[in-house]
Short mmCIF file of C-alpha atoms in Angstrom, two decimals:
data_model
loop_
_atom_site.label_atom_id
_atom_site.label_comp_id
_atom_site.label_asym_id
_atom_site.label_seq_id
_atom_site.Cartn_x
_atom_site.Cartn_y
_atom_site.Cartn_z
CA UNK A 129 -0.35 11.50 15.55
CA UNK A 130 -0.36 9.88 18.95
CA UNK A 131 -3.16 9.46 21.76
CA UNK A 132 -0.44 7.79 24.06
CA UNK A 133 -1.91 4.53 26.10
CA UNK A 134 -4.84 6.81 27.20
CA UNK A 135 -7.14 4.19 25.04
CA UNK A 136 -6.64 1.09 22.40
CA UNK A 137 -9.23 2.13 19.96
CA UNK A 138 -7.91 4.24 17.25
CA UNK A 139 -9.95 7.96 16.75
CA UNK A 140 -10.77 8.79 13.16
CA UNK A 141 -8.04 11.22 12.69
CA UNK A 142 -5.05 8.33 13.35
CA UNK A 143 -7.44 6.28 11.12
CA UNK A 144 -7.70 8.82 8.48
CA UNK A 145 -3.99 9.14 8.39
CA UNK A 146 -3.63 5.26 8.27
CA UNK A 147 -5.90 5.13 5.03
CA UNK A 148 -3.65 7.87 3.45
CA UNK A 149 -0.37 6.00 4.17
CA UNK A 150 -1.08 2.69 3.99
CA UNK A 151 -4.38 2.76 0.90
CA UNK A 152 -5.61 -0.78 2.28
CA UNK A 153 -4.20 -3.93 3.86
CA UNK A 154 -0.56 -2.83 3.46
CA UNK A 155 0.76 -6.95 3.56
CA UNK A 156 2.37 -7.60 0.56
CA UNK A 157 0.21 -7.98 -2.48
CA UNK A 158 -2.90 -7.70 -0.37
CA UNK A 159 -5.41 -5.29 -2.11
CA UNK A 160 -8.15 -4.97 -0.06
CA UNK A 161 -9.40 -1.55 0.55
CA UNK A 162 -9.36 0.61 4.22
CA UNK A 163 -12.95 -0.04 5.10
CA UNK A 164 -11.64 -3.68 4.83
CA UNK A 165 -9.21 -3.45 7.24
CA UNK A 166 -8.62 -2.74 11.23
CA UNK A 167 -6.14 -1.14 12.71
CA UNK A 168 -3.40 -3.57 14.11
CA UNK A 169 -0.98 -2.12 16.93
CA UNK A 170 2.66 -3.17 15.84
CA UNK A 171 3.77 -3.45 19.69
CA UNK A 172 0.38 -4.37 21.24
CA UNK A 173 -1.74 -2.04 23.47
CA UNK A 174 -1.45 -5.02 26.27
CA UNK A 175 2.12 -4.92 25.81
CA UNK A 176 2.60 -1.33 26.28
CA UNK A 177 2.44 -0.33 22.66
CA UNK A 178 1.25 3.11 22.04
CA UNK A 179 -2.07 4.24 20.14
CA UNK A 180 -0.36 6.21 17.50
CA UNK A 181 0.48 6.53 13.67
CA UNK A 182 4.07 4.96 14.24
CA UNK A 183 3.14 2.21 16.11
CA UNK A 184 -0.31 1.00 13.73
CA UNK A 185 -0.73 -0.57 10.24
CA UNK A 186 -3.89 -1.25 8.11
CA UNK A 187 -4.80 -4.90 7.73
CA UNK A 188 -7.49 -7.26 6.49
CA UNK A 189 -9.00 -9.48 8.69
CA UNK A 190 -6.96 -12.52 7.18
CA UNK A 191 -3.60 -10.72 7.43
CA UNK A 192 -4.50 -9.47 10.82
CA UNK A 193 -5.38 -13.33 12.05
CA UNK A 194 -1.98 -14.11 10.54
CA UNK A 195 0.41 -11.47 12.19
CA UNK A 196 -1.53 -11.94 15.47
CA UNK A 197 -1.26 -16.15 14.64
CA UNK A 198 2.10 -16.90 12.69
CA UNK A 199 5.93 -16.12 12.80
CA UNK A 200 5.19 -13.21 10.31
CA UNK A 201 6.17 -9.94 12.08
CA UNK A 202 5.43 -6.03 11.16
CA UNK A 203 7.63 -2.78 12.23
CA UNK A 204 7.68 0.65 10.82
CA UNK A 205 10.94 1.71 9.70
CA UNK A 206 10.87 5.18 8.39
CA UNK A 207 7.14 5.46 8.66
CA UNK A 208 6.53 2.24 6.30
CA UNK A 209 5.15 -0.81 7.35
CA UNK A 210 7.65 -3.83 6.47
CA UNK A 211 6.61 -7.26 7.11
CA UNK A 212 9.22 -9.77 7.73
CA UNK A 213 8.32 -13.56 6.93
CA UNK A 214 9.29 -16.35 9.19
CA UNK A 215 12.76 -17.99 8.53
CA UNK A 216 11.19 -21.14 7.32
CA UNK A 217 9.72 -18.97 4.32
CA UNK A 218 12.63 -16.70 3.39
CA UNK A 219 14.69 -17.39 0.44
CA UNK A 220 18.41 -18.87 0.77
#
């Protein structure tokens, strides 16, 4: 699913298909449910990322703030979100 860069907001169908693979706020131990959550571009919209299913990920406002406001990152690797922590946080 994939609207291109035509527009940043995110159509119910992409949206519908977020809520199916992702159930919620897909951070780590979050639970918060999809009508909780936005849609967060993994590559942002300003930046050139696309409006589509491989390049979005369900979050809760306070995981949103944080990827947007932190060292935290997000990428989907074989259509999964996977958050990465900053180094300062990671074990070893």
């Amino acid at each position: 699913m994939n609207i291109g860069r035509s527009t940043r907001t995110i159509p119910n169908t992409i949206r519908r298909a977020l809520i199916v693979r992702d159930k919620g706020c897909a951070f780590p131990g979050c639970h918060r449910r999809p009508r909780q959550c936005h849609a967060h571009h993994v590559t942002h919209w300003a930046d050139g990322g696309w409006t589509s299913l491989d390049n979005l990920v369900l979050l809760c406002s306070m995981h949103h703030r944080m990827i947007h406001h932190s060292k935290w990152t997000v990428e989907i690797i074989d259509r999964q979100p996977v958050f990465t922590p900053p180094a300062e946080l990671r074990p070893g």
